[in-house]
XYZ file of C-alpha atoms in Angstrom:
746
model
C 240.296 -5.704 -66.661
C 240.307 -2.414 -68.050
C 242.521 0.042 -66.642
C 239.925 2.804 -67.164
C 237.104 2.226 -64.949
C 235.273 5.630 -64.536
C 234.066 7.975 -67.212
C 235.214 11.694 -66.902
C 233.280 14.469 -69.159
C 236.375 14.318 -71.455
C 236.446 10.556 -71.778
C 232.906 10.741 -72.314
C 233.017 12.870 -75.280
C 236.457 12.531 -76.797
C 237.896 9.133 -75.275
C 241.362 9.088 -73.254
C 242.170 12.798 -73.637
C 244.204 12.902 -70.635
C 247.405 14.837 -72.306
C 250.652 16.257 -71.304
C 252.080 18.694 -73.876
C 249.402 21.695 -72.874
C 252.367 24.271 -73.513
C 252.930 23.183 -77.080
C 249.265 23.308 -77.968
C 247.615 25.436 -75.390
C 246.233 23.719 -72.342
C 242.583 25.053 -73.013
C 242.818 23.965 -76.637
C 243.940 20.368 -75.725
C 241.609 19.948 -72.965
C 238.744 21.222 -74.649
C 236.399 18.660 -75.529
C 234.815 18.253 -79.367
C 231.300 19.118 -79.704
C 228.903 16.249 -80.166
C 228.570 15.876 -84.171
C 225.063 14.482 -83.872
C 223.546 17.385 -82.321
C 223.254 19.553 -85.384
C 221.582 16.718 -87.590
C 218.873 15.507 -85.268
C 215.744 15.350 -86.619
C 212.112 15.439 -84.992
C 212.165 12.747 -82.150
C 215.596 12.117 -82.055
C 218.178 12.320 -79.136
C 221.774 11.856 -79.139
C 223.085 11.287 -75.627
C 226.849 10.755 -76.724
C 228.750 10.981 -80.053
C 228.263 7.072 -80.481
C 224.420 6.981 -79.562
C 221.201 8.105 -81.167
C 217.945 7.058 -80.469
C 214.606 7.803 -81.791
C 211.309 6.190 -82.073
C 212.611 3.060 -83.948
C 215.186 2.255 -81.379
C 218.853 2.596 -80.776
C 221.684 3.698 -83.879
C 225.060 3.367 -82.387
C 227.759 5.225 -84.410
C 230.645 3.324 -85.389
C 233.307 6.038 -86.739
C 235.863 3.382 -87.630
C 235.538 2.383 -90.809
C 234.861 -1.456 -92.076
C 236.548 -2.925 -94.986
C 235.465 -6.355 -94.213
C 237.235 -6.744 -90.921
C 234.160 -6.754 -88.561
C 234.943 -2.949 -87.600
C 231.235 -1.981 -87.214
C 230.427 -5.498 -85.582
C 233.153 -5.429 -82.790
C 232.515 -1.352 -82.187
C 228.633 -2.297 -81.881
C 229.655 -5.356 -79.349
C 231.301 -2.816 -77.075
C 228.644 -0.302 -77.388
C 226.157 -3.061 -76.705
C 227.927 -4.430 -73.623
C 227.088 -1.196 -71.244
C 224.028 0.288 -72.919
C 222.095 -3.060 -72.498
C 220.937 -3.253 -76.071
C 220.760 -7.004 -77.934
C 223.708 -7.013 -80.465
C 221.304 -8.616 -83.023
C 218.864 -5.533 -82.210
C 221.161 -2.631 -83.223
C 221.575 -0.497 -85.876
C 224.897 0.921 -87.033
C 225.804 4.306 -88.815
C 229.415 5.140 -89.501
C 228.597 8.961 -88.453
C 229.790 12.071 -90.006
C 233.397 13.251 -90.086
C 234.306 14.885 -86.755
C 237.108 15.680 -84.625
C 235.130 13.851 -81.850
C 236.073 10.648 -83.737
C 239.826 11.009 -83.524
C 241.712 7.629 -82.984
C 243.553 7.879 -79.729
C 245.211 4.554 -80.097
C 247.440 5.886 -82.970
C 249.487 8.192 -80.383
C 251.015 5.011 -79.349
C 252.427 3.949 -82.763
C 252.933 7.464 -83.812
C 255.103 8.302 -80.842
C 257.687 6.044 -81.983
C 258.555 8.751 -84.323
C 259.861 10.768 -81.317
C 261.101 8.385 -78.855
C 261.454 4.499 -80.089
C 261.390 2.923 -76.541
C 259.207 2.058 -73.634
C 258.573 3.736 -70.596
C 258.082 7.277 -69.459
C 259.719 8.765 -72.286
C 257.775 6.996 -74.742
C 254.630 7.530 -72.798
C 255.221 11.080 -72.435
C 255.701 11.353 -76.651
C 252.532 9.505 -76.885
C 250.591 12.004 -74.808
C 252.230 15.032 -76.729
C 251.202 13.231 -80.388
C 248.049 12.306 -78.902
C 247.376 15.953 -77.949
C 248.135 16.873 -81.582
C 245.763 14.436 -83.137
C 243.101 15.601 -80.572
C 243.444 19.232 -81.885
C 243.659 17.967 -85.308
C 240.628 15.881 -84.910
C 242.573 12.978 -86.881
C 239.656 10.605 -87.516
C 241.379 7.675 -89.481
C 241.236 3.659 -89.634
C 244.240 2.047 -89.666
C 247.347 0.463 -87.658
C 244.804 -2.442 -86.121
C 243.754 0.528 -83.562
C 239.867 -0.083 -84.149
C 239.639 -2.116 -80.952
C 242.320 -0.427 -78.654
C 240.867 3.029 -79.887
C 237.416 2.048 -79.087
C 237.692 -0.640 -76.010
C 237.148 1.950 -73.243
C 235.459 4.770 -74.891
C 232.690 3.138 -76.699
C 231.887 1.043 -73.499
C 232.046 4.353 -71.584
C 229.544 6.067 -73.911
C 226.970 3.372 -73.687
C 227.272 3.102 -69.997
C 226.640 7.073 -69.696
C 224.000 6.482 -72.340
C 222.433 3.982 -70.156
C 222.508 6.057 -66.932
C 221.024 8.901 -68.610
C 218.090 6.913 -69.742
C 217.539 5.408 -66.225
C 217.653 8.655 -64.762
C 214.863 10.148 -67.316
C 212.894 7.161 -66.670
C 213.070 7.229 -62.678
C 212.353 10.940 -62.841
C 209.207 10.441 -65.202
C 207.965 7.663 -62.750
C 208.840 9.471 -59.780
C 211.082 6.632 -58.325
C 214.726 6.739 -57.236
C 217.185 6.041 -60.037
C 218.945 3.419 -57.759
C 215.804 1.344 -58.000
C 215.626 1.165 -61.764
C 217.511 -1.117 -63.711
C 217.900 -1.870 -67.541
C 217.852 -4.977 -70.042
C 217.088 -5.158 -73.639
C 216.675 -1.562 -74.798
C 214.185 -0.796 -71.892
C 214.256 0.586 -68.645
C 212.962 -1.581 -65.718
C 211.215 0.356 -63.152
C 210.753 -0.963 -59.354
C 207.302 -2.621 -59.586
C 208.585 -4.572 -63.063
C 207.096 -2.109 -65.480
C 209.095 -1.613 -68.692
C 209.816 2.120 -70.525
C 211.621 1.589 -74.108
C 214.560 3.493 -74.653
C 212.607 4.988 -77.586
C 210.201 6.164 -75.542
C 212.279 8.318 -73.784
C 213.372 10.181 -76.593
C 211.599 13.390 -75.630
C 212.689 13.050 -71.901
C 216.441 12.949 -72.326
C 216.545 15.148 -75.432
C 217.517 18.254 -73.059
C 218.947 16.491 -70.252
C 222.425 17.048 -68.918
C 224.451 13.578 -69.590
C 225.187 11.269 -66.525
C 228.911 11.392 -66.006
C 231.308 9.299 -63.655
C 229.633 5.960 -64.619
C 231.774 2.883 -63.543
C 232.029 0.513 -66.161
C 231.041 -3.128 -65.550
C 233.742 -5.913 -64.193
C 234.004 -8.478 -66.635
C 232.198 -10.951 -64.822
C 229.296 -9.242 -65.709
C 229.995 -8.969 -69.595
C 227.383 -10.484 -71.950
C 229.456 -10.591 -75.347
C 233.255 -9.284 -74.825
C 235.497 -12.692 -75.057
C 232.647 -14.795 -76.117
C 231.860 -16.170 -79.560
C 229.421 -13.809 -81.681
C 227.849 -14.150 -84.780
C 229.014 -10.750 -86.676
C 225.993 -8.623 -87.496
C 226.924 -8.477 -91.086
C 227.001 -12.281 -91.558
C 223.579 -12.796 -92.970
C 224.127 -10.180 -95.620
C 227.332 -11.187 -96.282
C 226.226 -14.770 -96.782
C 223.129 -14.104 -98.813
C 224.462 -11.362 -101.180
C 222.578 -8.414 -100.091
C 225.632 -6.481 -98.263
C 225.735 -3.429 -100.189
C 229.309 -1.708 -100.903
C 230.476 1.914 -101.997
C 230.152 0.295 -105.775
C 226.646 -0.358 -105.464
C 225.580 3.353 -104.269
C 222.841 4.752 -106.520
C 222.048 8.088 -106.303
C 218.910 9.672 -107.872
C 219.910 11.504 -111.301
C 223.432 10.307 -111.074
C 225.800 9.598 -114.017
C 228.725 7.297 -114.703
C 232.368 8.172 -115.048
C 235.385 5.944 -115.877
C 238.973 7.300 -116.205
C 242.366 6.779 -117.929
C 245.224 7.913 -116.100
C 248.790 8.116 -117.368
C 250.129 4.727 -117.253
C 253.379 6.250 -115.812
C 252.023 7.101 -112.665
C 252.000 10.875 -111.799
C 253.427 11.584 -115.207
C 251.547 14.658 -117.263
C 248.827 14.475 -120.154
C 250.847 16.014 -122.977
C 247.366 16.154 -125.025
C 244.305 14.071 -126.098
C 242.027 13.307 -128.911
C 238.539 12.720 -127.543
C 236.239 12.459 -130.809
C 235.766 8.970 -131.188
C 234.925 8.182 -127.467
C 232.681 11.310 -127.940
C 230.700 9.774 -130.801
C 229.897 6.682 -128.931
C 226.372 5.711 -127.451
C 225.572 6.979 -124.026
C 228.437 9.318 -123.814
C 227.972 12.652 -122.236
C 231.369 14.529 -121.709
C 234.711 14.130 -121.745
C 236.730 15.801 -119.111
C 240.170 16.597 -118.362
C 241.344 15.808 -114.654
C 244.319 15.625 -112.935
C 246.650 13.144 -114.466
C 244.335 11.844 -117.060
C 241.125 12.045 -119.192
C 237.591 10.999 -117.542
C 234.384 10.061 -119.692
C 230.903 10.567 -118.545
C 228.197 8.096 -119.679
C 224.760 6.673 -118.946
C 226.403 3.802 -117.180
C 229.688 2.436 -116.130
C 230.480 0.124 -118.851
C 230.217 2.556 -121.762
C 232.105 4.804 -119.685
C 234.877 1.998 -119.705
C 234.661 1.480 -123.424
C 234.749 5.219 -124.443
C 237.570 5.873 -122.077
C 239.747 3.128 -123.842
C 238.912 5.011 -127.052
C 240.500 8.080 -125.890
C 243.817 8.950 -127.695
C 246.283 10.492 -125.191
C 249.719 11.350 -125.329
C 251.369 10.526 -122.179
C 254.533 12.310 -120.634
C 256.714 10.375 -118.528
C 256.831 9.426 -115.048
C 259.108 11.302 -112.320
C 260.427 7.985 -110.927
C 263.224 5.367 -112.438
C 261.805 3.664 -115.318
C 263.167 0.114 -114.604
C 263.167 -2.172 -111.545
C 267.011 -1.973 -111.891
C 267.344 1.589 -111.222
C 265.186 1.089 -108.072
C 267.086 -1.488 -106.619
C 270.207 0.410 -107.561
C 268.854 3.631 -105.672
C 268.178 1.245 -102.467
C 271.553 -0.007 -102.626
C 273.068 3.510 -102.798
C 270.890 4.659 -99.783
C 273.178 2.442 -97.171
C 275.097 5.519 -96.602
C 275.945 7.647 -93.462
C 274.213 10.559 -95.168
C 271.135 8.578 -95.765
C 270.682 6.999 -92.089
C 267.274 7.652 -90.560
C 267.216 6.156 -87.519
C 269.283 3.701 -84.987
C 266.783 2.766 -82.358
C 268.682 -0.340 -81.553
C 272.648 -0.372 -80.741
C 273.333 -2.817 -77.861
C 277.125 -4.003 -77.138
C 279.952 -3.537 -79.649
C 278.630 -4.260 -82.937
C 281.644 -2.629 -84.790
C 284.331 -4.344 -82.351
C 282.737 -7.725 -82.859
C 282.709 -7.802 -86.558
C 286.251 -6.508 -86.581
C 287.666 -10.207 -87.070
C 287.219 -12.692 -89.513
C 283.991 -14.943 -90.274
C 281.510 -12.469 -90.851
C 278.400 -13.745 -91.932
C 276.712 -11.285 -94.749
C 273.548 -11.469 -96.625
C 271.093 -9.510 -98.574
C 267.460 -9.456 -98.363
C 264.788 -7.984 -100.998
C 260.918 -7.230 -100.629
C 259.069 -5.998 -103.751
C 256.420 -3.596 -104.104
C 253.075 -5.053 -103.810
C 249.725 -3.928 -104.971
C 246.814 -3.789 -102.111
C 244.471 -5.491 -104.845
C 241.103 -5.361 -103.012
C 238.229 -7.019 -104.691
C 236.157 -3.807 -104.758
C 237.848 -1.412 -107.202
C 238.043 2.239 -105.661
C 234.995 4.462 -106.711
C 233.032 7.471 -105.309
C 230.020 9.303 -105.754
C 230.381 13.455 -105.760
C 227.488 15.960 -106.078
C 228.817 19.504 -105.888
C 226.525 22.385 -105.859
C 227.301 26.352 -105.310
C 226.831 26.052 -101.705
C 228.140 22.752 -100.925
C 228.877 19.025 -101.875
C 227.995 15.703 -100.847
C 229.939 12.560 -101.128
C 229.474 8.581 -100.835
C 232.451 6.710 -100.849
C 234.245 3.875 -98.687
C 237.271 5.548 -96.968
C 239.538 5.044 -94.152
C 240.176 8.991 -93.748
C 236.794 10.765 -93.876
C 238.156 13.935 -92.632
C 240.841 14.097 -95.209
C 238.097 13.691 -97.765
C 236.150 16.101 -96.456
C 238.827 18.434 -96.658
C 240.212 17.709 -99.872
C 236.756 17.978 -101.572
C 236.325 21.344 -100.146
C 239.350 22.481 -101.332
C 239.014 21.088 -105.207
C 235.553 22.799 -104.877
C 236.597 26.018 -103.081
C 233.916 25.274 -100.290
C 234.274 25.452 -96.652
C 234.748 21.859 -95.206
C 231.659 21.969 -93.167
C 229.502 22.574 -96.340
C 231.061 18.882 -97.468
C 228.659 15.908 -96.171
C 230.665 12.594 -96.305
C 228.578 9.333 -96.153
C 231.243 6.431 -95.594
C 230.095 3.272 -97.103
C 231.005 -0.322 -96.573
C 234.129 -1.276 -98.489
C 234.951 -4.542 -100.064
C 238.414 -4.630 -98.869
C 241.136 -2.257 -98.694
C 244.392 -3.335 -97.224
C 245.725 -0.032 -96.697
C 244.138 1.109 -100.217
C 241.465 3.502 -98.969
C 244.051 5.128 -96.823
C 244.093 7.237 -100.232
C 241.445 9.553 -101.758
C 242.443 10.390 -105.412
C 239.310 8.955 -106.638
C 237.283 11.375 -104.581
C 239.432 14.101 -105.853
C 239.104 12.989 -109.348
C 235.165 12.836 -108.981
C 235.192 15.978 -107.646
C 237.001 17.711 -110.504
C 234.230 15.895 -112.816
C 231.578 16.859 -110.699
C 232.338 20.515 -110.764
C 231.953 20.634 -114.561
C 228.367 19.299 -114.064
C 226.915 20.972 -110.859
C 223.845 19.646 -108.974
C 224.284 16.284 -110.817
C 226.026 13.172 -108.561
C 228.748 11.790 -110.722
C 229.791 8.033 -109.893
C 233.685 7.403 -110.885
C 234.552 3.754 -110.710
C 238.172 2.758 -111.599
C 238.469 -0.343 -114.032
C 240.356 -3.121 -112.407
C 243.099 -2.190 -114.403
C 243.306 1.429 -113.991
C 243.016 0.292 -109.932
C 246.020 -1.954 -109.856
C 248.208 0.258 -112.207
C 247.739 3.388 -110.238
C 247.796 2.046 -106.870
C 250.163 3.345 -104.301
C 251.860 -0.102 -103.296
C 253.528 -1.350 -100.749
C 257.416 0.108 -100.154
C 260.105 -1.786 -102.020
C 262.868 -2.807 -99.227
C 266.129 -4.096 -99.009
C 267.994 -5.435 -95.753
C 271.754 -6.106 -95.358
C 272.870 -8.510 -92.461
C 276.405 -8.865 -90.974
C 276.730 -11.075 -88.045
C 278.477 -13.662 -85.761
C 278.233 -16.494 -83.912
C 280.410 -18.076 -80.997
C 280.397 -21.159 -79.227
C 276.618 -22.447 -80.725
C 275.078 -19.338 -79.875
C 274.171 -15.720 -81.791
C 276.530 -13.101 -80.761
C 276.308 -10.338 -83.243
C 273.508 -9.219 -85.514
C 273.557 -6.106 -87.299
C 270.977 -5.174 -89.741
C 270.479 -2.541 -92.006
C 267.429 -1.552 -93.979
C 266.616 0.777 -96.571
C 263.590 1.922 -98.196
C 261.750 5.078 -99.274
C 259.627 6.691 -96.595
C 256.236 5.435 -96.419
C 254.627 7.902 -94.387
C 256.401 10.824 -96.114
C 254.883 9.532 -99.674
C 251.383 8.833 -98.200
C 251.139 11.949 -95.796
C 252.656 14.115 -98.629
C 249.723 13.657 -100.883
C 247.676 14.933 -97.619
C 249.747 18.117 -97.574
C 250.780 16.769 -94.154
C 254.452 16.887 -92.843
C 256.197 14.090 -91.070
C 258.390 15.186 -88.305
C 261.374 13.121 -87.409
C 262.328 9.812 -88.633
C 259.959 7.378 -90.468
C 259.510 4.699 -87.793
C 257.944 2.294 -90.548
C 261.750 1.883 -91.959
C 262.827 -0.312 -88.997
C 259.248 -1.317 -87.777
C 258.983 -5.052 -86.708
C 262.730 -5.309 -86.644
C 264.454 -2.735 -83.889
C 262.052 -4.190 -81.089
C 262.538 -7.847 -81.775
C 262.907 -9.112 -77.951
C 266.158 -11.089 -78.114
C 268.961 -10.015 -76.281
C 271.665 -10.572 -78.456
C 274.920 -9.364 -76.768
C 275.636 -6.987 -80.169
C 272.712 -6.107 -81.692
C 271.994 -3.165 -84.115
C 269.303 -2.119 -86.418
C 269.807 0.725 -88.528
C 267.194 2.335 -90.897
C 268.074 4.349 -94.132
C 265.575 6.423 -95.935
C 266.034 5.797 -99.732
C 265.005 8.760 -102.156
C 261.307 8.688 -103.282
C 260.918 6.092 -106.072
C 257.139 5.079 -107.181
C 254.918 6.900 -104.900
C 253.956 4.338 -101.950
C 251.289 3.845 -99.346
C 250.502 2.037 -96.235
C 250.144 -1.864 -97.140
C 248.847 -4.342 -94.336
C 251.382 -4.389 -91.601
C 253.253 -1.367 -93.084
C 257.121 -1.653 -92.709
C 256.853 -4.618 -90.566
C 255.332 -6.614 -93.709
C 258.996 -6.512 -94.791
C 261.359 -6.173 -91.893
C 259.862 -8.921 -90.317
C 261.061 -11.183 -92.977
C 264.657 -9.494 -93.354
C 265.069 -9.830 -89.293
C 263.930 -13.473 -88.919
C 265.719 -14.169 -92.164
C 268.926 -12.895 -90.702
C 268.586 -14.487 -87.305
C 267.729 -17.735 -89.076
C 271.120 -17.471 -91.050
C 273.042 -17.068 -87.722
C 271.346 -19.489 -85.690
C 271.796 -22.215 -88.474
C 275.646 -20.774 -88.612
C 275.974 -21.593 -84.786
C 274.274 -24.863 -85.238
C 271.341 -24.345 -82.980
C 267.734 -24.828 -83.205
C 265.658 -21.818 -84.696
C 263.148 -22.144 -81.571
C 265.326 -23.004 -78.712
C 267.772 -20.147 -79.672
C 264.821 -17.774 -79.767
C 263.547 -18.888 -76.559
C 267.393 -18.454 -75.201
C 267.585 -15.142 -76.312
C 264.073 -14.067 -75.575
C 264.396 -11.354 -73.060
C 260.689 -10.175 -72.618
C 258.456 -12.376 -70.776
C 255.136 -11.858 -72.917
C 257.053 -12.519 -76.027
C 258.547 -15.654 -74.436
C 254.889 -16.865 -73.289
C 254.007 -16.580 -77.173
C 256.857 -18.411 -78.313
C 256.492 -20.887 -75.818
C 252.724 -21.376 -76.656
C 253.415 -21.913 -80.610
C 256.201 -24.175 -79.611
C 253.844 -26.158 -77.741
C 250.950 -26.100 -80.248
C 253.173 -27.077 -83.134
C 254.888 -29.818 -80.971
C 258.007 -28.281 -82.005
C 261.027 -31.085 -81.385
C 263.743 -30.607 -83.629
C 263.946 -31.354 -87.469
C 261.204 -33.574 -89.295
C 262.929 -34.847 -92.378
C 261.703 -36.975 -95.017
C 261.098 -33.638 -97.502
C 259.444 -31.744 -94.391
C 260.552 -28.830 -92.825
C 259.422 -26.067 -90.141
C 260.320 -22.444 -89.994
C 259.220 -20.091 -86.987
C 259.359 -16.477 -87.025
C 258.640 -13.748 -84.182
C 257.430 -10.232 -85.100
C 256.286 -7.644 -82.547
C 254.191 -5.144 -84.687
C 251.354 -2.679 -83.762
C 251.824 -3.664 -80.129
C 251.040 -7.181 -80.636
C 253.754 -9.896 -80.182
C 253.119 -12.883 -82.724
C 254.829 -15.836 -83.631
C 254.144 -18.340 -86.077
C 255.588 -22.056 -87.113
C 254.950 -23.089 -90.797
C 255.345 -26.779 -91.775
C 256.009 -27.589 -95.552
C 256.400 -30.777 -97.473
C 258.235 -31.333 -100.424
C 256.363 -33.395 -103.434
C 256.518 -34.194 -107.018
C 254.663 -31.251 -107.655
C 256.468 -28.895 -105.891
C 256.283 -27.501 -102.008
C 253.099 -27.756 -100.363
C 252.424 -25.553 -97.324
C 250.580 -28.036 -94.755
C 250.204 -26.298 -91.206
C 250.422 -23.143 -89.883
C 250.265 -22.291 -85.830
C 249.926 -18.910 -84.534
C 250.180 -17.356 -81.150
C 249.444 -13.842 -80.743
C 249.242 -11.859 -77.126
C 246.432 -9.377 -77.528
C 245.479 -8.509 -73.998
C 241.977 -9.405 -74.705
C 240.358 -11.176 -77.240
C 236.812 -9.442 -77.805
C 235.210 -11.861 -80.063
C 236.882 -15.361 -80.380
C 235.350 -16.155 -83.691
C 236.339 -12.721 -85.504
C 239.714 -13.166 -83.768
C 240.374 -16.492 -85.542
C 239.240 -15.571 -88.663
C 241.238 -12.209 -88.745
C 244.499 -14.262 -87.743
C 243.774 -16.816 -90.401
C 242.975 -14.253 -93.130
C 246.061 -12.395 -92.508
C 248.226 -15.607 -92.416
C 246.934 -16.566 -95.869
C 247.687 -12.840 -96.943
C 250.922 -12.998 -95.772
C 252.103 -16.416 -97.173
C 250.121 -15.731 -100.629
C 251.956 -12.490 -101.285
C 255.471 -14.161 -99.950
C 254.938 -17.006 -102.459
C 253.636 -15.381 -105.627
C 253.266 -11.370 -105.837
C 255.067 -8.507 -106.745
C 254.869 -5.139 -108.633
C 257.268 -4.242 -111.063
C 257.809 -1.533 -113.238
C 259.069 -1.179 -116.696
C 258.981 2.229 -118.959
C 257.773 3.792 -115.626
C 254.911 1.863 -115.756
C 253.294 -1.129 -113.430
C 253.299 -4.411 -115.602
C 250.492 -6.156 -113.157
C 247.499 -5.006 -114.228
C 245.027 -7.799 -112.966
C 244.563 -10.712 -110.647
C 246.128 -13.128 -113.524
C 249.575 -11.292 -112.791
C 249.247 -10.632 -109.492
C 248.377 -14.440 -108.095
C 247.892 -14.963 -104.405
C 247.237 -18.059 -102.553
C 245.028 -20.550 -104.120
C 242.261 -22.111 -102.177
C 243.509 -25.388 -102.818
C 246.954 -24.275 -101.258
C 245.704 -22.962 -98.378
C 246.923 -25.021 -95.210
C 245.303 -25.570 -92.285
C 245.615 -22.755 -89.432
C 245.474 -23.199 -85.816
C 245.258 -19.996 -83.519
C 245.581 -18.927 -80.026
C 245.085 -15.656 -78.593
C 247.056 -14.768 -75.423
C 245.545 -12.548 -72.741
C 248.566 -11.989 -70.464
C 249.269 -8.377 -71.424
C 248.121 -5.139 -69.606
C 246.721 -3.499 -72.856
C 244.125 -4.396 -75.534
C 245.390 -4.324 -79.186
C 244.203 -5.278 -82.474
C 245.204 -8.128 -84.445
C 244.429 -7.413 -88.034
C 247.815 -6.637 -89.250
C 250.166 -8.295 -86.668
C 249.883 -12.167 -88.073
C 251.162 -10.859 -91.557
C 254.854 -10.057 -90.851
C 255.770 -13.446 -89.404
C 254.279 -15.837 -92.096
C 256.781 -15.112 -95.057
C 259.888 -15.347 -92.833
C 258.549 -18.666 -91.261
C 257.653 -19.771 -94.746
C 261.048 -19.387 -95.788
C 262.768 -21.077 -92.913
C 260.368 -23.950 -93.475
C 261.571 -24.171 -96.997
C 265.335 -24.053 -95.885
C 264.573 -27.021 -93.437
C 262.880 -29.226 -96.058
C 265.104 -28.040 -99.155
C 268.167 -26.746 -97.965
C 267.502 -23.683 -100.162
C 268.129 -20.483 -98.319
C 265.807 -17.885 -99.697
C 266.296 -14.151 -99.480
C 263.818 -12.717 -102.035
C 260.240 -12.350 -102.242
C 258.161 -13.751 -103.721
C 259.790 -17.236 -103.446
C 258.179 -18.666 -106.677
C 260.995 -16.880 -108.656
C 263.389 -19.930 -107.242
C 260.772 -22.752 -105.777
C 257.631 -24.194 -107.278
C 254.609 -24.401 -104.953
C 252.246 -27.363 -105.637
């Protein structure tokens, strides 16, 4: 049952905005609700009861401000709104809405608070309140961190309930009956005599009304959608090829652009010769942009070909040219002066490691491209008094601000249309393509410019997952793990990513140790230290961010110690586990997989547990050794999420995350030579093939009090569980990804 059962005015307008920290930000500023962003754009016959509900003669449009990258975000937001509004899921329309501070992401405060207080309890809750206050004042509208469900679970239902009660009040007043005697069903208000009034017919009546507040939310026993299997609202379009994505955008009068950027990412352009390109068919202009050259033509293909014909003299990248230099920089970062955090320091680690028989190992995780199927793209039109943008993005407010800055406009003069995305995995937390499209559009004002990256430009100029290194020192005694000291070095993901937005990141970067420091294992001497390496190649958030590397480091290290102790990987984890919810997750995955010791006969199982984004997730991977190599046969996954909103989408999410994690651990890396990314297309960045996909069994647990997302948490356990399974089957210990460097997969 939700811990928020009534709606206050603040909760209705901006979600759970009760914050401490008024001294830092000003009590009035923090508590002041954001204005309803829909109010100023209403046409005749429209009413916006809340920032999330717009009604007109055609029915109800539900505003879904968290972006959809294929994960079903529009669907789940619509389901939460429809639950209280009494609108059938199949009848609703969705609109991402405008960029607005009213849509700030309330759930991100919990994750961001770890920058300040990396622990649970009153201090962490206070930090979350302070960070939340800052985020609200900033109006941080962002999709990421598996926060769509926890951000919207209460406030979207609250918005639906408030809109429902306002419609009831309008119908009751119009009919002259007590509001307590009317009900709602299927987009209609039902009067005491059985007569029904469509929501659409009440637009004029509610347009000037005071919105009804303090509405109790329905008990779970009354839910029509939450917790029940649903057909996603986009399944027909996705199944029939009629779903429109950002790359499909067609704006009247638009021209098409392609780009050539310095292969040494971020390096300068020392000069170029565009004479050959300018003479090619369909070419309208060649335009210098930051870091490269753009070609404008009458279609994308001609723009691509002409861009290839531009002769450019490139400068060098600012970061090290070779991978050897990148790894060396990480190795040097394990120094006192580079220590970024030590969130876990239990017992006496130094004393325990003072003797002989210390177990040591080093682990490596490579850069990884995001590589979504849809290359990044944007349409931008700039006029003297404003600009308009059509693009798929997770950061519409940053897009609005950055276009305004490039074009010399006030942000409120920039209109942003957020479009459906064909994948992201963190890629569309960046907005370089929009800024470049704006630069081009500035040279031809009034003309919409559609900039589309080629696959090669997209992958070579991605901001990939961070490179990272982990180092273990540990000891075992009497068949048990006694000491685990894990040090992790990586560049700051948040510093690199937010630096491109001109946003400082205070304090330690929690992602350097995410997924490792908070492992729920009561090892007597237990330490996790994060070291901030210097900035190398520019990096960004990749699905599960720091936990994607650290989950591998921590579980691989724990596996080595457990093996040295002669213990069972599952039994020792259960013995060490001191968190009841985490234990239930481990027990569930053990029961699902019928874990009962080694398998033998060239078969092996591995287990891993990682807590990331508030989700406790455990996985067991089973492999077998055949004549053609290793095959991943089965995977079992258990995750504690507090509440499963849509069991079908939940299972799909988890299975997709497992495939993502396994495929990248098997085969993928981004490497640099002469400062240039060497992998420029899928042939060089091959994930898991369909015939390699295992059977995946999923279980969602609902024992926790909070509601969490699940888009990212199943990724981190996949790689270490696979590594453990390979060791169990072959005796070969893998300490570096991708694993295909050392073993062959069938």
